[in-house]
Amino acid sequence: MHIPKPSSTTRPRLTTLVTMGVSATVLLTVLSLLILVDHFALNYARREAQQRLQQLSWQMRDALNGAVRRATGDVQLLSSLPGVRAARSPAEVRQALESLQKTFPDYAWIGLVNPQGVVVAGTQGELEGADVSGRSWFKQGRRALYAGDASSTALAGQKPLSGAEQWRFIDAAGPLMDADGNYRGVLCVRLSWGWMRRLAQTMLAPAGDQQYSADLFVVRGDGTVMLGPPGSEEHQIYSDSLTMARGGASGALKETWADGHSYLTGYARSGNPADPATLSWAILARQPEEQALTGARALERQILLLGAILGAAMALAAAIVTRRLTRPLNELSHTIEARLVTTDALPTLPAIQPVDTFHEAQVLSRALAEMLRNEQHHLDALRGLNEKLESTVAERTREIARKALQLERALGQEQSTQQLLQERAAELRAILDNAHDAFIALDPGGVVRDWNLQAEKLLGWKRSEVIGQPLAAMMLPLPLRRAYERDMRQLAESADGATTVLSRRVELALHNRAGQELPVEVSLAYVPRSSGHLFIAFLHDISERKQLFASMEELALRDTLTGLPNRRALMKTLPEALQRANRSGQSCAVFFLDLDRFKQINDRYGHEEGDELLRQFAQRVRGAVRKTDTVGRLAGDEFIVILEMLANDAAAQEAADKLLPALRQPFTLKTTSVTLSASLGIAVHHPDDPQDIEMLLGRADRAMYRHKQQGIQQRARR
């Protein structure tokens, strides 16, 4: 008997193929991660840096505005002191001014100037007798509160101070009236520049990490840098962010500065150009773009290094494991190769030893051993054919009997297979009936062919009621029914199109037997059969998921302290209110409420009492307006009221007149009872006004600030 020789072509070993496959998988994974990091992490890092710089510019703007407000407020406070208004000698005035200077060391000089522009009294006796009638703060301060920056030139008669920075000042001035309302002169508070330098250092101190370090610029109206990194002060700069900040905008952007480098810049504007008591300066916070993206770049390098290490480790592990698993197969292949080169002259064929390492190798070795034993038996029979023909016939007879036995066993095996298939079908039915999701099988015409117990519980129809019935007529709304019938026709005409429509999850709203709408998640699959094909669908009830998402969205739009809509909800509600006002042709008003002296109450009685005061304040505002009006908490002690369907502007004022007296009633806290007022600003939106919520809120904020200033002046006159 001729046995073919083994082929001389060498095929790759299983160990090599598995190792190469694992290495390629790790390489593709690492490349995919690098692409994702480059696309998402860099964009995320850039957005985070821009938001951080924008917040830094806001903080600097608020701090600058607060310092100017404090200085102008101190001017008003000094103007209302009896010791200043009715002072009979410069010494009495000087004593009051020096007392305030000790309280606030950042005040470099405080002085009183008579109507002719001559300094009557000054702290430490400085500039007394000097003529300052040519100063801007004197000219502007005679009429109203004024704030402005002083030039670097020293005042006449003042000794030079050490360091150029000490000659930078912010002047706050205002008129001084006696008890009869007669003009007596101008009070000036000169704020030294050192406070701003310390303020900038304090804001930049948490950003000591090189990744988060940034530069702060305070730029005057003419583009001159008042505060900035070394070498930039007293120089003019030009940038897109500076232009936008001068226009009153705030935000962050990516831009290229004059040095040719790309920066991420946050910008804001302090003060109000229309208010002489504020400083209208630009605040810029910048950071080199490459420095802001340092973390994302480091993450790329770490992923690349980790991927290389992981790929090498997994390739080595795959080679070791595969070598160990393929060792019995190699031994078996060597034995088979030895058998193939054996000549027919040998009386006995080399034996194949059983391999007991794992099941596949064991079955293969036993099958080959059995084949060799059969072949050896046939060779012995052929050799005995020449000696005895009767023995050969008997051997053939025994062989036929053995084949008949094998055939009988094969028939029995076929019967066992049929029984096993029936058992598997019963198991499949039990699995479908006990599945957590509803199961529906449809033929190409959309007729129900199968329906499990979960489908009965979910939709209400029994299996016996729906088998043979069209699915669309029972549970799909009319719009979905038409789309379903169109898709079923397309799938029936082209089975290849099933792969584009199926194998995906969709959310639908079905109708159950009671006619109730039921949100479900549907997974479709295409099953080819010898007599056509079936469509199977698994339906998962997502009602609880929908309710959970709705409750989470409701929590995200509520203020946790007062239960009122928060800033996010207000920013969503206000545009809708403006659109309704435009459609209805009626006006809409926004109230901006600020609780007066809340900080003093909070500092004196503690944060818990302050929180209780805010809760009672919110309830009182809510009870003083209509149920159709929206009351929300913007931040801290600031609240917003949105009034809709107003016949005219007077209706908004009437609502405010009703609200303010209610807020002046005492608030009963846990440990005390307090009485305080609120400042209210009104901004009315007419149907033909532009839908600019930022402008509307700004108008309400400025109106509230004017109301607050009027209240302070009234208390000062009393």
XYZ file of C-alpha atoms in Angstrom:
718
model
C 0.000 0.000 0.000
C 1.371 3.409 -1.036
C 1.337 6.217 1.544
C 1.865 9.777 0.209
C 4.991 11.577 1.363
C 4.604 14.724 3.439
C 4.683 18.009 1.547
C 7.969 19.899 1.570
C 6.139 23.283 2.009
C 6.578 24.580 5.582
C 3.463 26.171 7.119
C 3.556 28.654 10.029
C 3.193 27.089 13.434
C 0.147 27.749 15.654
C 2.367 29.418 18.284
C 3.597 31.963 15.734
C 0.092 32.713 14.465
C -1.367 33.228 17.972
C 1.570 35.431 19.044
C 1.244 37.574 15.930
C -2.528 37.862 16.447
C -2.176 38.972 20.085
C 0.524 41.519 19.175
C -1.582 42.932 16.343
C -4.624 43.203 18.643
C -2.661 45.099 21.308
C -1.150 47.377 18.649
C -4.558 48.245 17.200
C -5.938 48.858 20.702
C -3.106 51.239 21.573
C -3.494 53.107 18.273
C -7.238 53.433 18.857
C -6.644 54.794 22.359
C -4.126 57.311 21.014
C -6.635 58.506 18.416
C -9.336 58.843 21.077
C -6.991 60.707 23.421
C -5.874 63.046 20.643
C -9.489 63.745 19.622
C -11.237 63.908 22.975
C -8.639 64.458 25.719
C -6.976 67.410 23.947
C -10.326 69.072 23.261
C -11.424 68.399 26.834
C -8.165 69.796 28.249
C -8.511 72.909 26.050
C -12.104 73.494 27.203
C -11.149 72.974 30.853
C -8.260 75.439 30.554
C -10.464 78.042 28.854
C -13.111 77.682 31.559
C -10.463 77.976 34.293
C -9.000 81.134 32.694
C -12.468 82.614 32.236
C -13.239 82.024 35.922
C -9.883 83.582 36.875
C -10.734 86.742 34.864
C -14.171 86.840 36.513
C -12.636 86.542 39.977
C -10.196 89.376 39.249
C -13.015 91.494 37.798
C -15.243 90.903 40.831
C -12.374 91.659 43.213
C -11.547 94.919 41.389
C -15.208 95.959 41.320
C -15.515 95.092 45.005
C -12.486 97.190 45.948
C -13.787 100.184 43.995
C -17.261 99.758 45.514
C -15.707 99.585 48.980
C -13.711 102.781 48.343
C -16.713 104.718 47.003
C -18.806 103.319 49.854
C -16.229 104.565 52.353
C -16.420 107.992 50.702
C -20.186 107.955 51.255
C -19.683 106.701 54.811
C -17.239 109.510 55.616
C -19.576 112.056 54.026
C -22.361 110.936 56.372
C -20.270 111.053 59.590
C -21.229 113.991 61.840
C -17.571 114.376 62.811
C -16.743 115.196 59.190
C -19.872 117.019 58.059
C -20.000 119.382 61.049
C -16.301 119.487 61.958
C -15.109 122.841 63.244
C -11.397 122.294 62.747
C -9.085 120.328 60.423
C -7.881 118.331 63.421
C -11.340 116.846 64.003
C -11.619 115.892 60.326
C -8.086 114.467 60.290
C -8.855 112.294 63.334
C -11.871 110.721 61.570
C -9.909 110.211 58.351
C -6.921 108.598 60.107
C -9.282 106.271 61.987
C -10.541 104.921 58.649
C -6.976 104.673 57.288
C -5.927 102.509 60.247
C -8.860 100.213 59.577
C -7.894 99.853 55.871
C -4.081 100.167 55.473
C -4.422 100.014 51.661
C -5.713 103.591 51.715
C -2.569 105.617 50.991
C -4.216 108.976 51.639
C -7.647 110.331 52.649
C -8.386 114.024 52.450
C -11.049 116.731 52.552
C -10.897 119.525 49.932
C -12.835 122.780 50.233
C -14.963 124.089 47.324
C -11.976 126.113 46.030
C -9.854 122.943 45.580
C -7.510 123.451 48.578
C -6.829 120.457 50.856
C -8.292 121.305 54.281
C -7.374 118.093 56.103
C -5.436 115.002 55.125
C -4.195 111.854 56.851
C -0.829 112.384 58.544
C -1.190 116.067 57.610
C -0.090 115.345 54.033
C -0.997 117.827 51.251
C -2.828 120.161 53.664
C -2.942 123.549 52.021
C -2.131 122.115 48.548
C -4.220 123.168 45.522
C -5.732 120.079 43.810
C -8.414 121.891 41.825
C -6.906 120.598 38.568
C -7.278 116.935 39.564
C -9.896 114.827 37.771
C -11.211 113.373 41.019
C -11.902 116.901 42.343
C -13.708 118.013 39.185
C -15.783 114.852 38.929
C -16.302 114.378 42.691
C -18.066 117.738 43.071
C -21.123 116.403 41.256
C -21.344 112.673 42.169
C -19.335 109.639 43.196
C -16.279 109.155 40.968
C -13.556 106.504 40.640
C -10.465 106.765 38.437
C -6.805 105.856 38.225
C -4.167 108.444 39.106
C -1.123 109.128 36.905
C 2.343 108.061 38.000
C 3.317 111.666 38.691
C 3.468 112.539 42.381
C 1.049 115.025 43.853
C 2.316 118.520 44.311
C 3.979 118.860 47.635
C 4.130 115.136 48.359
C 7.440 113.500 49.016
C 8.405 110.724 46.558
C 7.739 107.198 47.802
C 10.136 104.319 47.302
C 9.396 102.245 44.185
C 7.601 103.267 41.010
C 4.669 101.012 41.809
C 3.747 103.072 44.868
C 2.903 106.055 42.627
C -0.022 104.181 41.112
C -3.314 104.911 42.803
C -7.051 104.579 42.383
C -8.920 107.697 43.448
C -12.493 107.533 44.808
C -14.149 110.895 45.464
C -17.574 112.318 46.207
C -19.277 115.541 47.323
C -19.559 116.487 51.013
C -22.807 118.107 52.114
C -23.582 119.602 55.511
C -26.740 118.843 57.475
C -28.655 121.491 55.510
C -27.630 120.049 52.157
C -25.089 122.769 51.372
C -21.992 121.840 49.353
C -18.895 121.941 51.586
C -16.253 120.338 49.439
C -14.964 116.960 48.134
C -13.820 113.863 50.035
C -11.131 111.755 48.366
C -9.906 108.244 49.232
C -6.681 107.225 47.502
C -6.272 103.424 47.228
C -2.654 102.299 46.821
C -1.670 99.909 44.043
C -0.148 97.285 46.338
C -3.550 95.698 47.079
C -4.007 94.795 43.424
C -0.545 93.180 43.238
C -1.304 91.109 46.341
C -4.711 90.217 44.955
C -3.197 88.936 41.702
C -0.552 86.935 43.613
C -3.269 85.441 45.825
C -5.320 84.334 42.805
C -2.308 82.887 41.015
C -0.863 81.189 44.121
C -3.090 78.039 43.864
C -1.857 77.659 40.275
C 1.745 77.030 41.316
C 1.716 73.824 39.360
C 3.352 74.543 36.007
C 0.439 72.901 34.238
C -2.056 75.414 35.665
C 0.086 78.579 35.880
C -1.300 81.632 34.112
C -0.644 85.369 33.569
C -3.075 88.071 34.695
C -3.402 91.399 32.844
C -5.309 94.447 34.052
C -5.545 96.810 31.045
C -6.658 100.426 31.114
C -9.109 101.843 28.573
C -6.302 103.067 26.295
C -4.726 99.578 26.129
C -1.969 100.295 28.678
C -1.145 97.352 30.964
C -1.657 98.425 34.570
C -0.871 95.003 36.041
C 0.797 92.102 34.285
C 3.837 89.844 34.106
C 7.325 91.418 34.316
C 8.163 93.629 31.338
C 4.549 94.200 30.208
C 3.433 96.948 32.582
C 3.168 100.508 31.265
C 3.109 99.103 27.700
C 0.176 98.983 25.329
C -1.113 95.633 24.044
C -3.536 94.655 21.300
C -5.474 91.363 21.070
C -8.873 90.011 20.112
C -9.675 89.221 23.733
C -8.919 92.823 24.734
C -11.281 94.123 22.023
C -14.083 91.793 23.174
C -13.542 92.677 26.832
C -13.785 96.406 26.014
C -17.116 95.704 24.339
C -18.450 94.262 27.609
C -18.256 90.590 26.629
C -16.793 87.882 28.832
C -15.585 84.407 27.950
C -12.475 82.614 26.685
C -10.824 82.004 23.303
C -7.689 80.794 21.588
C -5.565 83.554 20.022
C -2.050 84.457 18.933
C -0.382 87.317 20.804
C 2.212 89.760 19.506
C 5.056 87.449 20.576
C 3.875 84.890 17.991
C 2.826 82.277 20.571
C -0.634 80.724 20.816
C -2.462 81.330 24.102
C -5.771 80.423 25.690
C -7.190 83.684 27.061
C -10.104 84.380 29.423
C -11.447 87.935 29.326
C -13.905 90.162 31.194
C -14.554 93.848 31.771
C -14.798 95.535 35.136
C -17.106 98.381 35.996
C -19.601 100.113 33.731
C -18.586 102.800 31.180
C -21.832 104.652 31.934
C -21.120 104.757 35.698
C -18.356 107.215 36.702
C -18.114 105.491 40.092
C -16.580 102.382 38.500
C -13.370 101.539 36.613
C -14.039 100.237 33.113
C -10.882 98.114 32.690
C -10.227 94.903 30.789
C -9.201 91.786 32.745
C -7.251 89.141 30.761
C -6.034 85.745 32.032
C -3.851 83.867 29.555
C -1.930 80.580 29.454
C 0.225 79.101 26.651
C -1.781 76.491 24.772
C 0.990 73.896 24.883
C 1.281 74.350 28.637
C -2.486 73.880 29.068
C -2.336 70.636 27.061
C 0.680 69.230 28.926
C -1.459 66.714 30.841
C -3.088 65.368 27.683
C 0.314 65.023 25.971
C 1.684 63.170 28.986
C -1.331 60.853 28.858
C -0.543 60.055 25.210
C 3.030 59.118 26.100
C 1.900 56.974 29.030
C -0.633 55.129 26.875
C 2.005 54.502 24.207
C 4.525 53.215 26.787
C 1.926 51.085 28.540
C 0.730 49.683 25.203
C 4.287 48.719 24.227
C 4.895 47.019 27.584
C 1.504 45.326 27.506
C 1.995 44.162 23.901
C 5.400 42.649 24.676
C 4.093 40.972 27.834
C 0.992 39.568 26.130
C 2.992 38.390 23.115
C 5.446 36.584 25.427
C 2.595 35.107 27.457
C 0.773 34.020 24.290
C 3.926 32.351 22.966
C 4.477 30.470 26.254
C 0.833 29.388 26.631
C 0.473 28.431 22.976
C 3.720 26.470 23.021
C 2.514 24.537 26.029
C -0.916 23.882 24.503
C 0.502 22.792 21.130
C 3.191 20.509 22.600
C 0.985 17.347 22.454
C -0.085 18.233 18.913
C 3.570 18.582 17.912
C 4.355 15.180 19.408
C 1.404 13.681 17.548
C 2.454 15.309 14.266
C 6.010 13.927 14.643
C 4.582 10.421 15.125
C 2.371 10.784 12.025
C 5.320 12.058 9.968
C 7.360 9.020 11.086
C 4.469 6.772 10.022
C 4.272 8.415 6.590
C 7.931 7.675 5.803
C 7.613 4.006 6.882
C 7.945 1.422 4.050
C 5.466 -1.408 3.501
C 8.226 -4.020 4.061
C 8.098 -3.682 7.858
C 5.921 -6.377 9.452
C 4.584 -4.055 12.162
C 3.651 -0.358 11.877
C 5.027 2.059 14.523
C 2.475 2.604 17.299
C 0.931 6.001 18.208
C 0.968 6.658 21.957
C -2.246 8.201 23.428
C -1.973 11.875 24.450
C -3.858 12.754 27.660
C -3.143 16.517 27.944
C -6.497 17.931 26.773
C -9.654 16.537 25.182
C -9.033 17.377 21.531
C -5.519 15.935 21.490
C -6.744 12.876 23.368
C -9.543 12.209 20.837
C -7.220 12.790 17.883
C -4.490 10.466 19.223
C -6.975 7.686 20.002
C -8.586 7.999 16.554
C -5.187 7.792 14.840
C -4.167 4.847 17.015
C -7.421 3.105 16.129
C -6.823 3.786 12.435
C -3.308 2.327 12.662
C -4.596 -0.744 14.460
C -7.212 -1.253 11.719
C -4.590 -0.765 9.068
C -2.291 -3.293 10.807
C -5.190 -5.733 10.943
C -5.825 -5.313 7.217
C -2.154 -5.867 6.416
C -2.102 -9.084 8.467
C -5.227 -10.272 6.680
C -3.733 -9.597 3.272
C -0.576 -11.470 4.182
C -2.652 -14.469 5.319
C -4.662 -14.447 2.063
C -1.930 -16.349 0.260
C -1.853 -19.033 2.944
C -5.502 -19.693 3.451
C -8.392 -18.450 1.305
C -10.976 -19.729 3.778
C -9.460 -17.564 6.528
C -9.751 -14.524 4.244
C -13.440 -15.271 3.484
C -14.144 -15.709 7.187
C -12.352 -12.499 7.967
C -14.444 -10.693 5.316
C -17.582 -12.167 6.826
C -16.619 -10.935 10.249
C -15.885 -7.531 8.724
C -19.364 -7.359 7.153
C -20.925 -8.300 10.465
C -18.971 -5.582 12.201
C -20.084 -3.025 9.571
C -23.694 -4.106 10.048
C -23.301 -3.562 13.779
C -21.856 -0.122 13.123
C -24.810 0.676 10.820
C -27.229 -0.427 13.510
C -25.426 1.778 15.986
C -25.533 4.698 13.524
C -29.310 4.313 13.185
C -29.618 4.297 16.952
C -27.427 7.384 17.122
C -29.723 9.140 14.628
C -32.739 8.378 16.799
C -30.866 9.758 19.817
C -30.056 12.890 17.831
C -33.735 13.417 16.952
C -34.690 13.043 20.611
C -31.932 15.497 21.600
C -33.256 18.032 19.092
C -36.725 17.733 20.592
C -35.284 18.254 24.079
C -33.346 21.286 22.869
C -36.544 22.733 21.359
C -38.312 22.260 24.717
C -35.379 23.909 26.508
C -35.499 26.853 24.088
C -39.229 27.273 24.710
C -38.620 27.239 28.492
C -35.823 29.822 28.115
C -38.010 32.120 26.027
C -40.959 31.794 28.419
C -38.765 32.645 31.421
C -36.787 35.438 29.760
C -36.937 38.906 31.343
C -37.743 40.539 27.980
C -40.752 40.022 25.760
C -40.032 37.840 22.681
C -41.957 38.117 19.404
C -41.324 36.225 16.134
C -42.797 37.574 12.882
C -42.959 36.258 9.337
C -42.101 38.540 6.368
C -45.690 39.805 6.290
C -45.585 41.031 9.902
C -47.794 38.192 11.246
C -47.003 36.920 14.750
C -45.549 33.381 14.757
C -44.324 33.155 18.358
C -45.041 34.999 21.622
C -43.539 34.225 25.056
C -44.994 34.611 28.583
C -43.158 37.916 29.209
C -44.839 39.353 26.089
C -48.203 38.328 27.589
C -47.372 40.132 30.862
C -45.983 43.219 29.140
C -48.590 43.731 26.396
C -51.672 41.991 27.797
C -52.520 39.609 24.920
C -52.363 35.837 25.400
C -50.224 33.776 23.048
C -53.272 32.008 21.651
C -54.860 35.389 20.818
C -51.991 36.825 18.788
C -50.583 33.831 16.884
C -51.491 34.408 13.238
C -52.498 38.070 13.812
C -50.748 41.145 12.277
C -48.617 42.897 14.891
C -49.025 46.492 13.627
C -52.831 46.537 13.928
C -52.684 45.561 17.606
C -50.101 47.727 19.329
C -48.506 50.318 17.038
C -49.825 53.925 16.801
C -50.895 55.024 13.337
C -47.666 56.976 12.449
C -45.433 54.111 13.597
C -47.717 51.564 11.925
C -47.183 53.099 8.484
C -43.416 53.241 8.936
C -43.425 49.625 10.214
C -45.408 48.348 7.210
C -43.070 50.202 4.819
C -39.954 48.732 6.488
C -41.442 45.207 6.487
C -42.142 45.453 2.751
C -38.578 46.562 2.083
C -37.154 43.712 4.160
C -39.402 41.160 2.474
C -38.265 42.319 -0.975
C -34.535 42.349 -0.143
C -33.109 40.152 2.600
C -29.720 41.850 2.146
C -31.222 45.111 3.431
C -31.911 43.482 6.789
C -28.347 44.039 7.929
C -28.762 47.829 7.574
C -32.127 48.026 9.389
C -31.634 45.335 12.045
C -28.837 44.608 14.530
C -29.549 47.828 16.419
C -31.614 48.942 19.418
C -34.428 51.450 19.014
C -36.826 53.026 21.504
C -40.540 52.949 20.604
C -43.825 53.823 22.274
C -46.265 50.884 21.898
C -49.884 50.498 23.008
C -50.780 47.558 25.247
C -54.108 45.810 25.328
C -55.574 48.464 27.675
C -54.621 51.230 25.207
C -51.897 52.620 27.476
C -48.707 53.948 25.931
C -45.694 51.825 26.898
C -42.063 52.915 26.216
C -39.915 49.928 25.202
C -36.436 49.262 23.832
C -36.621 46.939 20.806
C -33.818 44.701 19.512
C -34.465 43.148 16.068
C -32.737 40.194 14.429
C -33.001 38.438 11.068
C -33.191 34.619 11.041
C -32.894 32.866 7.632
C -34.761 29.562 7.213
C -35.027 26.942 4.527
C -38.588 28.057 3.716
C -38.012 31.802 3.960
C -36.999 33.853 6.973
C -38.240 35.175 10.322
C -37.833 38.436 12.180
C -37.441 38.129 15.948
C -37.766 41.022 18.360
C -36.915 41.391 22.055
C -38.883 44.136 23.852
C -37.537 45.594 27.125
C -39.734 47.798 29.319
C -37.877 51.100 29.939
C -40.621 52.895 31.904
C -38.540 52.949 35.114
C -35.495 54.202 33.203
C -37.574 57.047 31.703
C -38.921 57.971 35.135
C -35.387 57.881 36.608
C -34.037 60.165 33.875
C -36.973 62.552 34.388
C -36.365 62.686 38.179
C -32.618 63.237 37.674
C -33.320 66.097 35.267
C -35.763 67.598 37.803
C -33.071 67.455 40.554
C -30.522 69.085 38.245
C -32.878 72.064 37.771
C -33.649 72.642 41.479
C -31.757 74.620 44.108
C -30.979 72.222 46.979
C -31.341 74.867 49.700
C -34.607 76.616 48.778
C -36.238 74.139 46.401
C -36.598 76.885 43.807
C -35.406 76.629 40.191
C -31.635 77.161 40.052
C -29.544 79.209 37.608
C -29.626 76.440 35.001
C -33.433 76.212 35.152
C -33.770 79.994 34.951
C -31.501 80.171 31.899
C -33.803 77.581 30.312
C -37.114 79.132 31.431
C -36.343 82.785 30.600
C -35.944 82.314 26.770
C -39.193 80.334 26.735
C -40.961 83.158 28.611
C -39.630 85.727 26.115
C -40.874 83.613 23.196
C -44.331 83.331 24.799
C -44.375 87.095 25.310
C -43.597 87.662 21.617
C -46.303 85.219 20.547
C -48.980 86.597 22.893
C -48.126 90.267 22.278
C -47.943 90.977 26.029
C -45.002 92.176 28.088
C -42.767 90.108 30.350
C -40.818 91.441 33.356
C -37.759 90.233 35.298
C -37.225 91.140 38.976
C -33.624 90.993 40.255
C -33.755 90.653 44.089
C -30.798 91.063 46.450
C -31.147 90.641 50.240
C -29.701 93.725 51.995
C -27.245 93.186 54.867
C -27.373 89.393 54.396
C -23.621 89.090 54.875
C -23.817 90.786 58.283
C -26.620 88.427 59.375
C -24.662 85.419 58.085
C -21.433 86.498 59.839
C -23.173 87.338 63.095
C -25.501 84.371 63.548
C -23.773 81.684 61.464
C -24.328 79.915 58.156
C -27.193 77.746 59.450
C -29.201 80.823 60.379
C -28.225 82.381 57.047
C -29.503 79.311 55.190
C -32.776 79.417 57.175
C -33.130 83.112 56.299
C -32.665 82.314 52.596
C -35.298 79.553 52.779
C -37.850 81.855 54.475
C -37.006 84.640 52.049
C -37.620 82.287 49.091
C -40.976 81.141 50.539
C -42.060 84.735 51.140
C -41.178 85.783 47.576
C -42.980 82.724 46.218
C -46.091 83.576 48.240
C -46.127 87.261 47.226
C -46.311 86.662 43.445
C -48.757 84.856 41.192
C -48.716 81.098 40.877
C -48.033 81.506 37.154
C -44.874 83.530 37.859
C -41.456 81.869 38.154
C -39.251 82.425 41.232
C -35.672 81.122 41.171
C -32.419 81.466 43.067
C -29.560 82.791 40.931
C -26.690 82.541 43.450
C -26.047 83.415 47.105
C -28.705 85.936 48.221
C -29.678 86.854 44.645
C -33.112 85.789 43.350
C -34.926 86.161 40.024
C -38.699 86.532 39.477
C -40.132 86.146 35.943
C -43.599 87.718 35.496
C -45.531 86.950 32.324
C -48.766 88.159 30.691
C -48.382 91.807 31.835
C -50.832 94.306 30.327
C -48.413 97.232 30.722
C -45.250 98.378 32.526
C -47.257 99.616 35.489
C -48.347 96.054 36.247
C -44.717 95.122 36.934
C -44.309 98.075 39.300
C -47.551 97.120 41.091
C -46.227 93.602 41.626
C -42.963 95.047 43.006
C -44.880 97.407 45.333
C -46.773 94.381 46.659
C -43.624 92.275 47.049
C -41.262 94.717 48.852
C -43.474 95.381 51.940
C -43.878 91.650 52.450
C -40.091 91.243 52.507
C -39.681 93.929 55.187
C -41.661 91.888 57.721
C -39.514 90.218 60.443
C -37.978 86.813 59.752
C -38.160 84.397 62.708
C -35.037 82.216 62.733
C -34.078 79.396 65.107
C -32.212 81.620 67.589
C -33.293 85.173 66.738
C -35.621 87.360 64.738
C -34.279 89.776 62.147
C -35.789 92.543 60.048
C -34.161 93.571 56.824
C -35.064 94.739 53.368
C -34.326 93.735 49.814
C -33.140 95.680 46.786
C -35.229 95.074 43.678
C -34.461 95.872 40.073
C -37.065 95.644 37.286
C -36.431 95.018 33.591
C -39.457 94.833 31.248
C -39.337 92.948 27.936
C -41.802 94.163 25.304
C -42.953 91.919 22.438
C -40.906 93.858 19.869
C -37.672 93.861 21.961
C -34.739 91.609 20.940
C -34.585 88.275 22.750
C -31.329 88.923 24.587
C -31.515 87.379 28.071
C -28.049 88.631 29.048
C -29.054 92.211 28.266
C -32.387 91.770 30.105
C -30.676 90.377 33.230
C -28.063 93.135 33.041
C -30.780 95.783 32.993
C -32.465 94.213 36.007
C -29.115 93.934 37.827
C -28.287 97.609 37.196
C -31.770 98.665 38.309
C -31.318 96.614 41.505
C -27.955 98.258 42.125
C -29.480 101.731 41.729
C -32.237 100.742 44.166
C -29.607 99.543 46.640
C -27.598 102.786 46.290
C -30.748 104.854 46.879
C -31.445 102.845 50.030
C -27.893 103.455 51.274
C -28.199 107.192 50.615
C -31.546 107.362 52.403
C -30.113 105.566 55.441
C -27.107 107.907 55.347
C -29.379 110.996 55.395
C -31.220 109.614 58.395
